[in-house]
Coordinates of C-alpha atoms in Angstrom, one line a residue:
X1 CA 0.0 0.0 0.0
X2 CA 1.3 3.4 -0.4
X3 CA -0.1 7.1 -0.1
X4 CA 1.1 10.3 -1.7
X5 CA 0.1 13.9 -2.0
X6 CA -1.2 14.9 -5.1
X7 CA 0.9 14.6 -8.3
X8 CA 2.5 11.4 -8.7
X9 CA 0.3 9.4 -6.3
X10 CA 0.3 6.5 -9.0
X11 CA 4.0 6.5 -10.1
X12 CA 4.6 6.4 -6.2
X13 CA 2.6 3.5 -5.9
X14 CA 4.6 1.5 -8.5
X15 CA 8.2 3.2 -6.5
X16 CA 6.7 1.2 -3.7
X17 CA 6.0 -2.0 -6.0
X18 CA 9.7 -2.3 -7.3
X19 CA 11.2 -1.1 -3.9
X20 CA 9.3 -4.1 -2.3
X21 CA 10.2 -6.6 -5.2
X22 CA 13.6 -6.0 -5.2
X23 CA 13.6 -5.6 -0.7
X24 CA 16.0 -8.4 0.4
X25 CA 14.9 -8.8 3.8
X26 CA 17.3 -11.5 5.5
X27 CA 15.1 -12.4 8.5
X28 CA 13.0 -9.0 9.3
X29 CA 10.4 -10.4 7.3
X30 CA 9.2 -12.2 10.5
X31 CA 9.5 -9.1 12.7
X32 CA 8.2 -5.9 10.0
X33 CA 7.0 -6.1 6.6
X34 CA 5.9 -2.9 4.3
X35 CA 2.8 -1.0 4.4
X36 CA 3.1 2.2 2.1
X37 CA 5.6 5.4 1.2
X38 CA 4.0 8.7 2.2
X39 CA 5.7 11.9 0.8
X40 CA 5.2 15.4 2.1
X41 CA 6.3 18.9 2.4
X42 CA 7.5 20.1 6.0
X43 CA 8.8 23.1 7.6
X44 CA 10.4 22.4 11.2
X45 CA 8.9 25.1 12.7
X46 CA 10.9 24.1 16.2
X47 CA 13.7 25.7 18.3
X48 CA 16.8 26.2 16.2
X49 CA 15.1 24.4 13.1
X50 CA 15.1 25.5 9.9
X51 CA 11.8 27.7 10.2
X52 CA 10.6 27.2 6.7
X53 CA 7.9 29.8 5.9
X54 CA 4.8 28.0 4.0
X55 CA 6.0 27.6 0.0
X56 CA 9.0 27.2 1.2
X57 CA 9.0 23.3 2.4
X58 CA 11.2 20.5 1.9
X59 CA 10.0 17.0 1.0
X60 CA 10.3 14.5 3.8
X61 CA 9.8 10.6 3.0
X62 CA 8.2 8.2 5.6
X63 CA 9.2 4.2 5.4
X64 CA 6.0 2.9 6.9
X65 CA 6.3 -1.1 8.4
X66 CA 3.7 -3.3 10.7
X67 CA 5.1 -5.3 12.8
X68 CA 3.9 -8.8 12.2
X69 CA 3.4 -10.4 15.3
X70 CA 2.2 -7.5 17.0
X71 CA -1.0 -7.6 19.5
X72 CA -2.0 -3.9 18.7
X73 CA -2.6 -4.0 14.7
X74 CA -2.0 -0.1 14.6
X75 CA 2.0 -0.2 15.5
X76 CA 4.3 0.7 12.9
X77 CA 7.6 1.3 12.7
X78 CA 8.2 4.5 11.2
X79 CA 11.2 5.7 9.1
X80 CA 11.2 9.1 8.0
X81 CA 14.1 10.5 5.5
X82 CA 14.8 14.2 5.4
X83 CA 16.0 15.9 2.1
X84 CA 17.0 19.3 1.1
X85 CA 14.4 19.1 -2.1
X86 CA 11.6 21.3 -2.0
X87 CA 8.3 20.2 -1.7
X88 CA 7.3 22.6 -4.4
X89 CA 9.5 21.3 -6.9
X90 CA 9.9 17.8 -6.0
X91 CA 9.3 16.4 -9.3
X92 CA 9.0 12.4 -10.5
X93 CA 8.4 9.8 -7.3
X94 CA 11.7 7.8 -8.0
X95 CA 14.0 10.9 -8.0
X96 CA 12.9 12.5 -5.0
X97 CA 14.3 10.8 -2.1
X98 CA 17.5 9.9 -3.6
X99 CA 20.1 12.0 -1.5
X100 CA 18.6 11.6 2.0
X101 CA 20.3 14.3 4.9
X102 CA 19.2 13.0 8.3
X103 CA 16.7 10.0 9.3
X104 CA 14.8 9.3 12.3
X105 CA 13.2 5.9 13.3
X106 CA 10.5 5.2 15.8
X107 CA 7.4 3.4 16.9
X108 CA 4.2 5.0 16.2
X109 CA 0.5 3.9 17.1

């Protein structure tokens, strides 16, 4: 499954296809498996963040897993990929994410 924003919600969908075809998973398979890609424009609007005013976003990219064996079927673990693309011109799905700056995991329900 995957969601996107607008343009390019189809072509992210078949991203998400090939990414998961061509996933070599070694084990995690029993622990995570994929759910969907979600694309979107942010501004981290925080203490000595970047402040972005609205137009002026950068595209973020979250990895979105379930964990398989979990009792609570909304847990996922959440990866989320920061670029310094903007969200206004962020062009084809399969180009966007391809120069990532920072990431940040965690658990969300």
């Amino acid at each position: 499954h995957s969601r996107g924003s607008g343009k390019g919600s189809a072509e992210l969908k078949s991203e998400w296809e090939k990414a998961c075809e061509a996933a070599t998973w070694d084990g995690w398979e029993s622990v995570v498996e994929p759910t969907g890609i979600i694309d979107f424009g942010y501004r981290d609007c925080y203490p000595n963040g970047l402040n972005l005013k609205r137009g002026e976003e950068l595209l973020e990219r979250a990895w979105v897993f379930r964990f398989v064996d979990c009792e609570d079927w909304r847990r996922r673990l959440v990866v989320h990929g920061h670029t310094n693309v903007k969200w206004s011109s962020r062009g084809r799905v399969k180009d966007r994410a391809n120069r990532i700056t920072s990431v940040k995991v965690k658990v969300a329900e």
